[in-house]
PDB file of N, CA and C in Angstrom:
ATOM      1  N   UNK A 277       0.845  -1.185   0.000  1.00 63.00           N
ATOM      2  CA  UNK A 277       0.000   0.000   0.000  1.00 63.00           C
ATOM      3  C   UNK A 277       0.885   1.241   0.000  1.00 63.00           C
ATOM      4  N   UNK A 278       0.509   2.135  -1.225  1.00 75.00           N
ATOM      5  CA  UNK A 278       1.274   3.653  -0.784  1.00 75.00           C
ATOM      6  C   UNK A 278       0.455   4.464  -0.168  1.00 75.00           C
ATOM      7  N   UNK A 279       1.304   4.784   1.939  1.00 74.00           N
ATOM      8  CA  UNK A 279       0.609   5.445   2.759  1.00 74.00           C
ATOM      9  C   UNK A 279       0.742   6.793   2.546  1.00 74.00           C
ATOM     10  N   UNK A 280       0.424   8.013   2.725  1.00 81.00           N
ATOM     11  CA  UNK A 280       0.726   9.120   2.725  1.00 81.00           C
ATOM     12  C   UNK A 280       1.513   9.291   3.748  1.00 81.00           C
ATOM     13  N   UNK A 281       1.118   8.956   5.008  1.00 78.00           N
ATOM     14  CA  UNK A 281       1.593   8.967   6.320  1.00 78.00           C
ATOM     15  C   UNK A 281       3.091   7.598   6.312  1.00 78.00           C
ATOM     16  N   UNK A 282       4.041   7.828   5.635  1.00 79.00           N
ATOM     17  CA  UNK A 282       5.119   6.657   5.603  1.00 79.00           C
ATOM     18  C   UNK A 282       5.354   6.799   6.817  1.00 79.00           C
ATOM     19  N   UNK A 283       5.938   7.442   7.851  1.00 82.00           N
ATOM     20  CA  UNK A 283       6.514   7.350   8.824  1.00 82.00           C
ATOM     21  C   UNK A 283       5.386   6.939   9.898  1.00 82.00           C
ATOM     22  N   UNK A 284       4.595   7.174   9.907  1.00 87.00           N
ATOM     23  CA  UNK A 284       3.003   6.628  10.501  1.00 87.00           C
ATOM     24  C   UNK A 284       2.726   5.428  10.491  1.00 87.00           C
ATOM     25  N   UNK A 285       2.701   4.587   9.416  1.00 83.00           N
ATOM     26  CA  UNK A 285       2.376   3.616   8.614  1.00 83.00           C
ATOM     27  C   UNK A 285       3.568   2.623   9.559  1.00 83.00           C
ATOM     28  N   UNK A 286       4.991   2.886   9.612  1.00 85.00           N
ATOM     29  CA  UNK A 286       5.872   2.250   9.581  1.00 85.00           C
ATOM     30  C   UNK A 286       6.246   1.853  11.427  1.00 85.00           C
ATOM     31  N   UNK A 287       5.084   2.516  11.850  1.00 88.00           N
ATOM     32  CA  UNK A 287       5.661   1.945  13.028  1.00 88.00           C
ATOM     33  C   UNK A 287       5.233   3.065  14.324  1.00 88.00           C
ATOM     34  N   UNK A 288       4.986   4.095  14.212  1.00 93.00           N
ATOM     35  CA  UNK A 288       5.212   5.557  14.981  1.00 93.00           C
ATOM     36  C   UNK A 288       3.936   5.207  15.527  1.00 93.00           C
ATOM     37  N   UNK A 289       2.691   5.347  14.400  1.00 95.00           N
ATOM     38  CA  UNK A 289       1.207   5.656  14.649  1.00 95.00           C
ATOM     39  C   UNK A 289       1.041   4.453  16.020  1.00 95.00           C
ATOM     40  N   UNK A 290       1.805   3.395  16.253  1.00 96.00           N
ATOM     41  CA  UNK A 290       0.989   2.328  17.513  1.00 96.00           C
ATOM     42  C   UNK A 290       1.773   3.046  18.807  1.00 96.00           C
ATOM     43  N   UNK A 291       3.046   4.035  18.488  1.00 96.00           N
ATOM     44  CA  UNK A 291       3.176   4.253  19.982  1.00 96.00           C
ATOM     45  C   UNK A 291       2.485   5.680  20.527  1.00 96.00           C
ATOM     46  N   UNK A 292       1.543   6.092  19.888  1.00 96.00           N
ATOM     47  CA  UNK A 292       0.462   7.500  19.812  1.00 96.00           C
ATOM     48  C   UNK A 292      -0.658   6.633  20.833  1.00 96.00           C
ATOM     49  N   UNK A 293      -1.387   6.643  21.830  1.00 96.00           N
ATOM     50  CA  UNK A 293      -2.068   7.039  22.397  1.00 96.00           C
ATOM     51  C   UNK A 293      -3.250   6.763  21.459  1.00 96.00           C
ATOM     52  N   UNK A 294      -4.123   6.116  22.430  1.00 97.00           N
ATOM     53  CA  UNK A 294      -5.510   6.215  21.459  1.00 97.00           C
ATOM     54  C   UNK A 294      -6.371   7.464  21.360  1.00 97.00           C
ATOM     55  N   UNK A 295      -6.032   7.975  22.298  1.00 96.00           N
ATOM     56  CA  UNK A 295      -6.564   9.393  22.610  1.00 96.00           C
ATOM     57  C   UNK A 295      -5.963  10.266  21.390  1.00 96.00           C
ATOM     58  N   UNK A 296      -4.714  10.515  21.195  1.00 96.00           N
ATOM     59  CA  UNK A 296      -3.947  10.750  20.436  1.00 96.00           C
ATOM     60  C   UNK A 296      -4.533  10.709  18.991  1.00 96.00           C
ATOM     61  N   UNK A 297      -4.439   9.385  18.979  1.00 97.00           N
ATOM     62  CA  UNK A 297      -4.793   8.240  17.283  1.00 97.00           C
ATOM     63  C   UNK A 297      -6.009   9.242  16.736  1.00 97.00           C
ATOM     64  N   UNK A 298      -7.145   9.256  18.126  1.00 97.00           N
ATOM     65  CA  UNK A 298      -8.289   9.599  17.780  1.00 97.00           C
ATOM     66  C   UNK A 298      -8.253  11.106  17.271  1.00 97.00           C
ATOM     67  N   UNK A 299      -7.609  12.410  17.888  1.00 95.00           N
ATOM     68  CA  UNK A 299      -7.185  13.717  17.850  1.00 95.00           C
ATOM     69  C   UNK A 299      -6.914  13.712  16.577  1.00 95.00           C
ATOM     70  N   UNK A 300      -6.099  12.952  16.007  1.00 95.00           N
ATOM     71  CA  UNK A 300      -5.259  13.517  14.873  1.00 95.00           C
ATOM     72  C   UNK A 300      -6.336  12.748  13.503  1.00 95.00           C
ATOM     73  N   UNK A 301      -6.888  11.998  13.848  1.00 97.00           N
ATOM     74  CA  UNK A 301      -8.044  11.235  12.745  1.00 97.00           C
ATOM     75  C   UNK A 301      -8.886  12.428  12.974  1.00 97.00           C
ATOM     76  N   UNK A 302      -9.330  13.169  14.030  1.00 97.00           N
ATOM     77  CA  UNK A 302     -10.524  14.304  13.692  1.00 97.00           C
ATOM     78  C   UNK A 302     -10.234  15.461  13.300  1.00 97.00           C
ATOM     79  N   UNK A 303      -8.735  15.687  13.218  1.00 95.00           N
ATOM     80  CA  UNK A 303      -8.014  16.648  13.052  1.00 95.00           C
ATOM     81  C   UNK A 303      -8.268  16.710  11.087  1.00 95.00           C
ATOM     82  N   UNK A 304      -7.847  15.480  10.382  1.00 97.00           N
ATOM     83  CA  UNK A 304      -8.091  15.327   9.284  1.00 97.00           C
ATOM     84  C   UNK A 304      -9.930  15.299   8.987  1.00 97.00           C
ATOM     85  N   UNK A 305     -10.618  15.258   9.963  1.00 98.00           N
ATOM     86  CA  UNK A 305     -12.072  14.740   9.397  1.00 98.00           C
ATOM     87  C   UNK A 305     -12.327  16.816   9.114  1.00 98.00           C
ATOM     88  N   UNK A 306     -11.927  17.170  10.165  1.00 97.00           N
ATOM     89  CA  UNK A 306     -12.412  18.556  10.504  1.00 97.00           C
ATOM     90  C   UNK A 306     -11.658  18.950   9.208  1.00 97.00           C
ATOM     91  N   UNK A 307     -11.046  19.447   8.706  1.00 97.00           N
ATOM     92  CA  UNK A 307     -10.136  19.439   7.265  1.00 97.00           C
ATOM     93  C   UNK A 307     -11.041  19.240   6.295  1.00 97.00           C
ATOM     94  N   UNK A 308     -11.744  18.071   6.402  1.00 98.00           N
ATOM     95  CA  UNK A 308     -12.449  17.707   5.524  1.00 98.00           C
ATOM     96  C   UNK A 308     -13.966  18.614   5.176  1.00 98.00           C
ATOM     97  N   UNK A 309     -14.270  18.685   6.612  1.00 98.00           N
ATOM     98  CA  UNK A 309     -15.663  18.980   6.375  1.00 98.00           C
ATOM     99  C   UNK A 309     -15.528  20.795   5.867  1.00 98.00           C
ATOM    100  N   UNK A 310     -14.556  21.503   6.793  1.00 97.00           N
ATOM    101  CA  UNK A 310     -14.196  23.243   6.219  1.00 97.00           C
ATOM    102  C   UNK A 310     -13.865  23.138   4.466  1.00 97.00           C
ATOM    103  N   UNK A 311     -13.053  21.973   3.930  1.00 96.00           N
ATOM    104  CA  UNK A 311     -12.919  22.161   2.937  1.00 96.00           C
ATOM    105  C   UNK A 311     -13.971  21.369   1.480  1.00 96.00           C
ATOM    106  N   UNK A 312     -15.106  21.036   2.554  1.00 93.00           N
ATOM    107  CA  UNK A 312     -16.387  20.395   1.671  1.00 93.00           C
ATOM    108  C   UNK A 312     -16.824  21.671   0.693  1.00 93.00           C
ATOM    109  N   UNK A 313     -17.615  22.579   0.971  1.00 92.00           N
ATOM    110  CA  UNK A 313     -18.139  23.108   0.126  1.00 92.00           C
ATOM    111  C   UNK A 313     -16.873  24.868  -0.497  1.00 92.00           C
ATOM    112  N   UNK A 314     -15.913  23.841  -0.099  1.00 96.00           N
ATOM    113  CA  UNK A 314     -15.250  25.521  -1.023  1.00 96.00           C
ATOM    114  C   UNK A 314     -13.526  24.911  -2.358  1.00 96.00           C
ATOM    115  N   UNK A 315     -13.783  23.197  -1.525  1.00 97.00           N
ATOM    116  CA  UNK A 315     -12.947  22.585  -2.780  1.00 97.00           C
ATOM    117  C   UNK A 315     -12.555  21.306  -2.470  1.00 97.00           C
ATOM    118  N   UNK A 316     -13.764  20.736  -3.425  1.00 95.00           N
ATOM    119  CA  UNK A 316     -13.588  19.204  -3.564  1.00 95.00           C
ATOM    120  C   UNK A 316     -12.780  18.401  -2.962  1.00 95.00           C
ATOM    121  N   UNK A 317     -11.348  18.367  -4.097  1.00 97.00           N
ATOM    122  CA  UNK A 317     -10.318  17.811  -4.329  1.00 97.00           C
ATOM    123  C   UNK A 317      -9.407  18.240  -2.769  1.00 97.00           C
ATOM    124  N   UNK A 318      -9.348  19.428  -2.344  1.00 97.00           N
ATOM    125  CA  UNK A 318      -8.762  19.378  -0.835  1.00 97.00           C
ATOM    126  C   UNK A 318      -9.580  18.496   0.067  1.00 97.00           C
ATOM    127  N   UNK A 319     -11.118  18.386  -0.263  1.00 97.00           N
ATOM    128  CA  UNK A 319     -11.844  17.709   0.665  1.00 97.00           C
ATOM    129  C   UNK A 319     -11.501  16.401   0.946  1.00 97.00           C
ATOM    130  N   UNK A 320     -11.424  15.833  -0.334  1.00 96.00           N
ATOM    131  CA  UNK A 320     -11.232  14.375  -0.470  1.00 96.00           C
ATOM    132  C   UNK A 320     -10.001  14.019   0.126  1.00 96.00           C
ATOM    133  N   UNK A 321      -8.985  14.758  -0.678  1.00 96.00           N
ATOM    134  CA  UNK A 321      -7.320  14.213   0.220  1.00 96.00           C
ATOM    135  C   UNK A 321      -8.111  14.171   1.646  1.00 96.00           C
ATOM    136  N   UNK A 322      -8.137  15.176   2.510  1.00 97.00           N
ATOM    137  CA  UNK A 322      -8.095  15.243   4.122  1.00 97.00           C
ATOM    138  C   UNK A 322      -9.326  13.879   4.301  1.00 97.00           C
ATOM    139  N   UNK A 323     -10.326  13.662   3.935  1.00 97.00           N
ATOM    140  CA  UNK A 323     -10.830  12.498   4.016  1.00 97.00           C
ATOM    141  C   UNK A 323      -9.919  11.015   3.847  1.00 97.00           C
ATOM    142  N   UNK A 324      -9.456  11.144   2.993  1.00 96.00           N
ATOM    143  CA  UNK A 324      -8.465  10.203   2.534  1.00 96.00           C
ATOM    144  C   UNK A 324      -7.191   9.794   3.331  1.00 96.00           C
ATOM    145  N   UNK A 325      -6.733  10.832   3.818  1.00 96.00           N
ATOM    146  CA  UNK A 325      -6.050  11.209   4.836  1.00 96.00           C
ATOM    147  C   UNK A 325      -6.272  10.673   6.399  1.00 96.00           C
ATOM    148  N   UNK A 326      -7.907  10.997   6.471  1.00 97.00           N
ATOM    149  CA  UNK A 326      -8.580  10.465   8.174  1.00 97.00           C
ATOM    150  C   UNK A 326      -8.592   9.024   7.720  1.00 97.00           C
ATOM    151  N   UNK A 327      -8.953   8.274   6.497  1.00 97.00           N
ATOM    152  CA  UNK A 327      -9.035   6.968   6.523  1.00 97.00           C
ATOM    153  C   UNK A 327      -8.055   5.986   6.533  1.00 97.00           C
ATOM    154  N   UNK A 328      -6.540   6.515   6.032  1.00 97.00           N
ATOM    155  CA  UNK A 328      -5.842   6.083   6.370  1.00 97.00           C
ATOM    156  C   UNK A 328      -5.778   6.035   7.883  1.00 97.00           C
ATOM    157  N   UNK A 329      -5.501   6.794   8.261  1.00 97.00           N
ATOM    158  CA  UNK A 329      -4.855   7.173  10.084  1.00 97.00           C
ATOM    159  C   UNK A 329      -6.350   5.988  10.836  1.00 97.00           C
ATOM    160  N   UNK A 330      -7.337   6.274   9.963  1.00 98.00           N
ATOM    161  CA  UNK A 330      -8.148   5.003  10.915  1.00 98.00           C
ATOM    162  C   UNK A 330      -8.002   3.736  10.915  1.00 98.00           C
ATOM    163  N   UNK A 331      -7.632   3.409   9.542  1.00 97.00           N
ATOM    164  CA  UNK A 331      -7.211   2.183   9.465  1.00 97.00           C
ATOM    165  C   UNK A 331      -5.932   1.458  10.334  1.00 97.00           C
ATOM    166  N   UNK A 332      -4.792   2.280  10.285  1.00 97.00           N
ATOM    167  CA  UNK A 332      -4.054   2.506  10.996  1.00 97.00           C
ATOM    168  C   UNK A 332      -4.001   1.999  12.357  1.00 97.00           C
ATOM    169  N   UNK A 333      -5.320   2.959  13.214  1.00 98.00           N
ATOM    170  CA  UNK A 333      -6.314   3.006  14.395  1.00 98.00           C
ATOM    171  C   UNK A 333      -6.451   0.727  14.042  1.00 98.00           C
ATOM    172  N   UNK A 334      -7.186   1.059  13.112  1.00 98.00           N
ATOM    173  CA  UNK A 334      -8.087  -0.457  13.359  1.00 98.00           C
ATOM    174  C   UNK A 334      -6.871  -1.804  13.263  1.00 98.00           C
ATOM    175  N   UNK A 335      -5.821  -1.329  12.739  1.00 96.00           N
ATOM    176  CA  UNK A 335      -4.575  -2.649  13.070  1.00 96.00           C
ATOM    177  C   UNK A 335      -3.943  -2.764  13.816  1.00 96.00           C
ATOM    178  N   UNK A 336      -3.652  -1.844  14.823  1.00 97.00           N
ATOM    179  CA  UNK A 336      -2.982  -1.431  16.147  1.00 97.00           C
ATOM    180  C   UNK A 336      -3.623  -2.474  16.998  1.00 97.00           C
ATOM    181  N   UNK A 337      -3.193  -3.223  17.635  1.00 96.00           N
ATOM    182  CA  UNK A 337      -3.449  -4.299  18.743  1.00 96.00           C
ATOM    183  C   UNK A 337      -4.007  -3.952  19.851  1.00 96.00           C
ATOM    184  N   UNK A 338      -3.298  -2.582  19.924  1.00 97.00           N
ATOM    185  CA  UNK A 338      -3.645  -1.902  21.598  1.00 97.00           C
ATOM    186  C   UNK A 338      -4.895  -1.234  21.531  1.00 97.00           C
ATOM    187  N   UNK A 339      -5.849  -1.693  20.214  1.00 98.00           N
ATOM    188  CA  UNK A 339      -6.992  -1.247  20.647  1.00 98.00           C
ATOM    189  C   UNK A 339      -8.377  -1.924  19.689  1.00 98.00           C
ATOM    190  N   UNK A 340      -7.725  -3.530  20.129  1.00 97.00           N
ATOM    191  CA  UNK A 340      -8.912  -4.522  20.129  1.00 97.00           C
ATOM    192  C   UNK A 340     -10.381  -4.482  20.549  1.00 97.00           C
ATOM    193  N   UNK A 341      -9.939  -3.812  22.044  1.00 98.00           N
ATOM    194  CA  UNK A 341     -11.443  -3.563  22.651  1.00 98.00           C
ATOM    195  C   UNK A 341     -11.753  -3.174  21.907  1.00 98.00           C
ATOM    196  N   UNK A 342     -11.446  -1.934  20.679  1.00 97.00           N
ATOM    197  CA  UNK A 342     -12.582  -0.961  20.629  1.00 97.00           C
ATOM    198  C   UNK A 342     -12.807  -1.088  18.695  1.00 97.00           C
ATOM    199  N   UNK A 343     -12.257  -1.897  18.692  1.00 97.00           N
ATOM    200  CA  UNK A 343     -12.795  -2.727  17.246  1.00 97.00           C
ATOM    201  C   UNK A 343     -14.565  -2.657  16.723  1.00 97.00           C
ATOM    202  N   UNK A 344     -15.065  -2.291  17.800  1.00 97.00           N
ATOM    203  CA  UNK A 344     -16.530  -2.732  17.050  1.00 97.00           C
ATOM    204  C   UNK A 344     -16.806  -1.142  16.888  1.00 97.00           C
ATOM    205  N   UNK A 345     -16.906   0.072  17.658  1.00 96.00           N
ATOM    206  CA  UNK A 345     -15.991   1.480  17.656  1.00 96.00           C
ATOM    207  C   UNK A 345     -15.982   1.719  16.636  1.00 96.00           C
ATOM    208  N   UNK A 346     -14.355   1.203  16.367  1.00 98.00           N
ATOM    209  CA  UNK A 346     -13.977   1.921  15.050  1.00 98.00           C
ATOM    210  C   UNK A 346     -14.413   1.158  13.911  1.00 98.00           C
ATOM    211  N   UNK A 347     -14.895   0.278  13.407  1.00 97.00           N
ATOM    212  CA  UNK A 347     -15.686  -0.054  12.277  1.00 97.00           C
ATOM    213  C   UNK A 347     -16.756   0.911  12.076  1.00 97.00           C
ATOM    214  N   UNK A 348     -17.335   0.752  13.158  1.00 97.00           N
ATOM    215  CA  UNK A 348     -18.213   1.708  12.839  1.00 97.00           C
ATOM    216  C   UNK A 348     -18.044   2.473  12.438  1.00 97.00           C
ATOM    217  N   UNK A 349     -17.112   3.657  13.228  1.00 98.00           N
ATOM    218  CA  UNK A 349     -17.184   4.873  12.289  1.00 98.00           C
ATOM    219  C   UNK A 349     -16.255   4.728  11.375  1.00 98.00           C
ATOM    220  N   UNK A 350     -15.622   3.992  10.659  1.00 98.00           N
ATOM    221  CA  UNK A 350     -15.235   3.911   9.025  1.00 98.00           C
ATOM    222  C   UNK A 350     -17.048   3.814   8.603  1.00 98.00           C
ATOM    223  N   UNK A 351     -17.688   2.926   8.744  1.00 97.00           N
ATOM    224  CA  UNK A 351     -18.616   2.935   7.845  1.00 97.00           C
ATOM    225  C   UNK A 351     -19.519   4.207   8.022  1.00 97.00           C
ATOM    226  N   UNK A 352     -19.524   4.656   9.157  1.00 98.00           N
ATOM    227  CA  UNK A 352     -20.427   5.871   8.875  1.00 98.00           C
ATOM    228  C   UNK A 352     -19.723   7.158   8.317  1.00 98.00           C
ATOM    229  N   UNK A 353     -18.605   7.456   8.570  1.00 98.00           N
ATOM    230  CA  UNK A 353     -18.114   8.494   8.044  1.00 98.00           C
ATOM    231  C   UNK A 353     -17.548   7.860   6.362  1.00 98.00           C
ATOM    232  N   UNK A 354     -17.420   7.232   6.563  1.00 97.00           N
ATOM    233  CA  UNK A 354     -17.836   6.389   4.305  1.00 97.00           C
ATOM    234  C   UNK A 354     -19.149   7.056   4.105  1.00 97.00           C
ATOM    235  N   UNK A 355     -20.273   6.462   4.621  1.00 98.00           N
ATOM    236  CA  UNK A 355     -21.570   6.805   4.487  1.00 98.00           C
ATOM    237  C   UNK A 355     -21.833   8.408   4.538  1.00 98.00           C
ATOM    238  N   UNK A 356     -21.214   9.118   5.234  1.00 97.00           N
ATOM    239  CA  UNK A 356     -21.510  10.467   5.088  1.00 97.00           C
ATOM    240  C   UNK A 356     -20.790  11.586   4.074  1.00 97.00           C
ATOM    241  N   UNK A 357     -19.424  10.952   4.072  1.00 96.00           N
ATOM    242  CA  UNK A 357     -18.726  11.585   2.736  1.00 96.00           C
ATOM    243  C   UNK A 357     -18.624  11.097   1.413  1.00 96.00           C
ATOM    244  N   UNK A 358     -18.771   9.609   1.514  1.00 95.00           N
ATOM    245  CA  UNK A 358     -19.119   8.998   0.063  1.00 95.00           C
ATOM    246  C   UNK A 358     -20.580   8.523  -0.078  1.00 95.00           C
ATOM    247  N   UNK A 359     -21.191   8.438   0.396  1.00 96.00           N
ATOM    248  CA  UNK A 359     -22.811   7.631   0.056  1.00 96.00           C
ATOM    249  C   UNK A 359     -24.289   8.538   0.716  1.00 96.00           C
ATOM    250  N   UNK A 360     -24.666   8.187   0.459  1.00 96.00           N
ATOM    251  CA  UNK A 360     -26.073   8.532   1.265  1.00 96.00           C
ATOM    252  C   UNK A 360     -26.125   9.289   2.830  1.00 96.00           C
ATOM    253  N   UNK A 361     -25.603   9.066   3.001  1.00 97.00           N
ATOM    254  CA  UNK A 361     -25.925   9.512   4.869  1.00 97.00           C
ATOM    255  C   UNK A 361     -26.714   9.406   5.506  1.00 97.00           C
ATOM    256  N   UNK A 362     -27.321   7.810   5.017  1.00 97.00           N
ATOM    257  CA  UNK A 362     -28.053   6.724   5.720  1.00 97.00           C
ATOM    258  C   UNK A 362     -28.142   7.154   7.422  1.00 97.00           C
ATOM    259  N   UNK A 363     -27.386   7.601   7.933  1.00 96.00           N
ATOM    260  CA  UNK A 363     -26.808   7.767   9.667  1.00 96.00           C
ATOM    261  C   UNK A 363     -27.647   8.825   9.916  1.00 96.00           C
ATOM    262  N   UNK A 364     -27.975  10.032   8.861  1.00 97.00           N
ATOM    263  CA  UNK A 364     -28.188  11.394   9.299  1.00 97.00           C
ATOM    264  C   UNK A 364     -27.263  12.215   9.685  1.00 97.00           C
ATOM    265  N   UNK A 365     -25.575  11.515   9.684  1.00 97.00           N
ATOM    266  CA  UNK A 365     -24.674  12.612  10.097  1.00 97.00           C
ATOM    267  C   UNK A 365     -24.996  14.141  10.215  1.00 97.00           C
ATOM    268  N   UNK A 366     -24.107  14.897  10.632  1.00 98.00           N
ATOM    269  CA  UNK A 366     -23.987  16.244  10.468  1.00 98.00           C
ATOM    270  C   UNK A 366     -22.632  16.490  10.876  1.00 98.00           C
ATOM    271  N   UNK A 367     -21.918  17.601  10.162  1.00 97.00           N
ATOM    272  CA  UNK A 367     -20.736  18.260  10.241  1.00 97.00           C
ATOM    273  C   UNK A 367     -20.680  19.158  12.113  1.00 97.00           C
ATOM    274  N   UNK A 368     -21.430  19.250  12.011  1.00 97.00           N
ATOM    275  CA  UNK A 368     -21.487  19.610  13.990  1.00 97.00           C
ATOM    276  C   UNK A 368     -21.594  18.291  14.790  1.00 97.00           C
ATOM    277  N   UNK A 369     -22.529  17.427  13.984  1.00 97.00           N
ATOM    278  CA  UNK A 369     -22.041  15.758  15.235  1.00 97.00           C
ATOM    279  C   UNK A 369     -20.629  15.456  14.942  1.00 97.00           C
ATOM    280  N   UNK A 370     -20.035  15.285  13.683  1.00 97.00           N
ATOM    281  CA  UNK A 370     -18.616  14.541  13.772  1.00 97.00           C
ATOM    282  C   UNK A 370     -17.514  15.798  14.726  1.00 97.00           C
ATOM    283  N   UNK A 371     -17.755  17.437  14.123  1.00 96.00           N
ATOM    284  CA  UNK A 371     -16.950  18.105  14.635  1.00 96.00           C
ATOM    285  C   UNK A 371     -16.942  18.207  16.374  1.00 96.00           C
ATOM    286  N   UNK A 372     -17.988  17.563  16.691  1.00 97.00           N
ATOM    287  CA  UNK A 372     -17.957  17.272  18.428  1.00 97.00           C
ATOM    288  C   UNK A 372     -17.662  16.463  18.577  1.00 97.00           C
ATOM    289  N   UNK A 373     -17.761  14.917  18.191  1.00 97.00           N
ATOM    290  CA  UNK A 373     -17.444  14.015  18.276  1.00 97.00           C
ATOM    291  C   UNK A 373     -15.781  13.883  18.743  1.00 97.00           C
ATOM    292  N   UNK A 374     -15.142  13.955  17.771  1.00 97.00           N
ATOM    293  CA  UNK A 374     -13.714  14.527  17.890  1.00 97.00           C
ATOM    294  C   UNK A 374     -13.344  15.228  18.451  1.00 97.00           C
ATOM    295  N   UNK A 375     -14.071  16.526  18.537  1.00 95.00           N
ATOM    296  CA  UNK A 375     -13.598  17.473  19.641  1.00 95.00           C
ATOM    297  C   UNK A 375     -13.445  17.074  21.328  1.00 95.00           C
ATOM    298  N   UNK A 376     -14.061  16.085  21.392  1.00 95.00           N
ATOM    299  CA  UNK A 376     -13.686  15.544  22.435  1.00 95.00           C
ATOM    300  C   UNK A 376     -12.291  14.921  22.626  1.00 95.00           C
ATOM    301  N   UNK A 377     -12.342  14.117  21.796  1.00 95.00           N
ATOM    302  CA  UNK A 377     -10.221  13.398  22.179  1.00 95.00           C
ATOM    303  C   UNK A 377      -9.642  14.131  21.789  1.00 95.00           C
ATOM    304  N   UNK A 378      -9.744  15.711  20.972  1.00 90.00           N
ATOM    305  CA  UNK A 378      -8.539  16.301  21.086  1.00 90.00           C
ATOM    306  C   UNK A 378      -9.148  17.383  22.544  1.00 90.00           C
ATOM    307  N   UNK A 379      -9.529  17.579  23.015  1.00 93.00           N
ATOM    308  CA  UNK A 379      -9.512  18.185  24.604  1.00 93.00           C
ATOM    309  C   UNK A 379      -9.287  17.253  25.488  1.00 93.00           C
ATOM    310  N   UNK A 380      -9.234  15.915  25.148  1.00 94.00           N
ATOM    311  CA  UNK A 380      -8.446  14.913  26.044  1.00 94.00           C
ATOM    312  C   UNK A 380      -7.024  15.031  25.752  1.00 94.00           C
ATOM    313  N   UNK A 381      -6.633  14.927  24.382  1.00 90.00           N
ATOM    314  CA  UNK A 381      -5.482  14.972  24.215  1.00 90.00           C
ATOM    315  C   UNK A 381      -4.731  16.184  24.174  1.00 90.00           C
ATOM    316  N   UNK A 382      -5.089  17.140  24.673  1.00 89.00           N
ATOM    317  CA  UNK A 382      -4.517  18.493  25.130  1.00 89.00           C
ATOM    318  C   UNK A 382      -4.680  18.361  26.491  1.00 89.00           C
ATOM    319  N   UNK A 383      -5.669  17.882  27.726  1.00 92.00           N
ATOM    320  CA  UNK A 383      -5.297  18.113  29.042  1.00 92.00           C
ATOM    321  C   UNK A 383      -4.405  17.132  29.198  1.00 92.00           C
ATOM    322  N   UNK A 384      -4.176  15.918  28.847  1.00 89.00           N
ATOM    323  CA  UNK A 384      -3.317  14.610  29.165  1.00 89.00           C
ATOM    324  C   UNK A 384      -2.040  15.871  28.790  1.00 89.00           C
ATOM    325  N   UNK A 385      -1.701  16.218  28.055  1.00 86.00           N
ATOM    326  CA  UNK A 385      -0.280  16.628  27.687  1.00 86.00           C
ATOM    327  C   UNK A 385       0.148  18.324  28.364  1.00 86.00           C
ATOM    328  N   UNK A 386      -1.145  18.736  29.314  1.00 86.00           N
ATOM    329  CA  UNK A 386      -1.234  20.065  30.426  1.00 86.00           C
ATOM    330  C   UNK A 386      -1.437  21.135  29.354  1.00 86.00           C
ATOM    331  N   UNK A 387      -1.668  20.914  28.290  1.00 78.00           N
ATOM    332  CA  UNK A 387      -2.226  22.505  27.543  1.00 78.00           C
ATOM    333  C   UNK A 387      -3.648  22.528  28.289  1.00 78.00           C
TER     334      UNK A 387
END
């Protein structure tokens, strides 16, 4: 597979914190959704971008528990940027959603 994230891919992304993992996957979703209606093609990379880093998320060992989790949201955030939006998403549910592990992952680190 060619990752965008090589150094990610290769080993880095499993010693990140799931808290972490999660921050920087919403970090790319949020990317995505500001750059939905003002340019496509930026949209898609940063989508493209969160799906890597989830996948990523979903081969990492250290977070088996939460396997049923993160399937999910691959398929719903598929469903909301590529398909139907069967879910009802909204760009304010995912941008909270996330906003949560990155205010985890800013008090864990004392910002």
């Amino acid at each position: 597979m060619n990752y965008q994230h090589k150094e990610l891919a290769s080993g880095k992304w499993r010693k990140f914190s799931f808290i972490d993992q999660m921050g920087n996957i919403g970090s790319e979703i949020g990317r995505a959704i500001s750059w939905r209606s003002k340019n496509k093609k930026l949209s898609r990379e940063a989508f493209e971008r969160a799906l890597e880093l989830l996948d990523l998320t979903i081969e990492d060992t250290k977070n088996k528990s939460k396997l049923k989790e993160l399937c999910l949201l691959l398929e719903t955030l598929a469903d909301y940027f590529y398909f139907d939006n069967e879910y009802s998403s909204t760009d304010k549910e995912w941008n909270d959603y996330f906003y949560n592990f990155e205010y985890a992952s800013a008090v864990a680190k004392g910002f």
